[in-house]
Amino acid sequence: IFKLTRNTTISISFQQIFKFPITVILSISLKMLAFKPEDQLQLVEREDIDDEEDLFEAIDKLITHGINAGDVKKLQDAGIYTCNGLMMHTKKNLTGIKGLSEAKVEKICEAAEKIVNFGYITGSEALLKRKAVVRITTGSQALDELLGGGIETSAITEAFGEFRSGKTQLAHTLCVSTQLPTSMKGGNGKVAYIDTEGTFRPDRVVPIAERFGMDAGAVLDNIIYARAYTYEHQYNLLLGLAAKMAEEPFRLLIVDSVIALFRVDFTGRGELADRQQKLAQMLSRLIKIAEEFNVAVYMTNQVIADPGGGVFISDPKKPAGGHVLAHAATIRLMFRKGKGEQRVCKVFDAPNLPESEAVFQITAGGIADAKD
C-alpha cells in the first residue's frame, strides 16, 4: 500500500519471482492526474513527510528501553510527548510530576539519553542540522531578502513597534504563507495562533488565501486558534501544544502579543521581579517548542516610552519586556510606519543578519512589496 503525494515518484523492485530476477520500475507522476483546483495545495499528513523522522523521537520509545507504560502516560499528561522535549526538562521539574519518584526520573532520563544525543557534535554536524531549517515567506520579496529568505523555523522572531505598524498584519499573512508548499517558499504545515489582544480576524485571512491561490476554507481549517485572558492561561496553552505538534505537521506558532497579559497581571515595581521570572519561563517554553518540533515562533511585542532615548529623537520608544525578552528572541525586528500603507522593518538584532531595513506595504492580500 503506497500513499502518494503530488510530484511523487515510486520505485518498486521485485526479485526471485518465478525463479528469475525481475526488476519492475514503476514511475508515477501525479502531475498527469486531474486535480481539482482546491486540491493543488493540500497539506500532507505527518506520516508522509520523510524529513520529519529525524526531528524528534516519540516518548513511546522509552517503553522499548524498559520504562513502564504507565510512567510514559504520566509524562504525556504533563505535556511531554517527545524524548527531545523530555531532555529539555530539569530532573527537579520531572519529579514534580505526580507519581514519578527520583529513582524513576533517573531511570527515565538514562533511557532518553540512549535515544537522543544531547551531547557535543561537530560544527559540520551542526551545519547539517541547519539544513532542516525552513524559511517561510512573508509575502514581500524585499522583507524576505532582509530576513535571509523569510521567517525561519527553530527560532523565535520578535516584531516590536507601536500600534498600526504592521505586526499583526504580518501574522495574518504568515497564517497563509506557512501552508504553501516549500517549493513556493512556504512551510507546508499548520499554524497555531495564541491571541492575547483579541486582534485575530479569520475574515482577514480569506483575501490573503485568495491572493496565494489557496482555498480559504482549507486554510482556516489548518489554523488552530486560542484566545488567552491571563498569563497563566497563555502558558497552559503552550503546554497543550506539544500533543498536537507531535501528531500533526505544524510549522508556525504565533503569539500576538507575548507581553500584553504580563503588563496587566503584574503591576508596580514590587511585582516586576516576579513578572520577569514568569516571562522568562514562558519564553524558555517557546524556544523549546521551536527547536523540539522545528517550528517558527513569531511573536509580537509592544513598545514603551524611553525618556533616556536621546534628545535627537522626537518620540523615543523601546520594546517592552526588558533584557529577559531581548535575550530570548533569536531575531528582533523593529516595525515603524511609513508613507500611507507603507511600513519599514529594521533588523534590530540577529545572530546571522546584517543591520538593515526593508520597506513593505499592507494590501488587501496581506503583506506585499511596496509600490513607488
mmCIF file of C-alpha atoms in Angstrom, residues 11-26:
data_model
loop_
_atom_site.group_PDB
_atom_site.id
_atom_site.type_symbol
_atom_site.label_atom_id
_atom_site.label_comp_id
_atom_site.label_asym_id
_atom_site.label_seq_id
_atom_site.Cartn_x
_atom_site.Cartn_y
_atom_site.Cartn_z
ATOM 1 C CA SER A 11 10.392 2.698 -7.468
ATOM 2 C CA ILE A 12 9.328 -0.908 -6.746
ATOM 3 C CA SER A 13 11.775 -3.810 -7.069
ATOM 4 C CA PHE A 14 10.718 -7.494 -7.259
ATOM 5 C CA GLN A 15 13.309 -10.304 -7.272
ATOM 6 C CA GLN A 16 13.255 -14.100 -7.340
ATOM 7 C CA ILE A 17 9.795 -14.269 -8.920
ATOM 8 C CA PHE A 18 9.274 -17.473 -10.926
ATOM 9 C CA LYS A 19 12.999 -18.344 -10.436
ATOM 10 C CA PHE A 20 14.164 -15.352 -12.479
ATOM 11 C CA PRO A 21 15.322 -11.945 -11.133
ATOM 12 C CA ILE A 22 12.876 -9.408 -12.469
ATOM 13 C CA THR A 23 13.066 -5.680 -11.797
ATOM 14 C CA VAL A 24 9.926 -3.698 -12.304
ATOM 15 C CA ILE A 25 10.267 0.029 -12.168
ATOM 16 C CA LEU A 26 7.022 1.873 -11.706
#
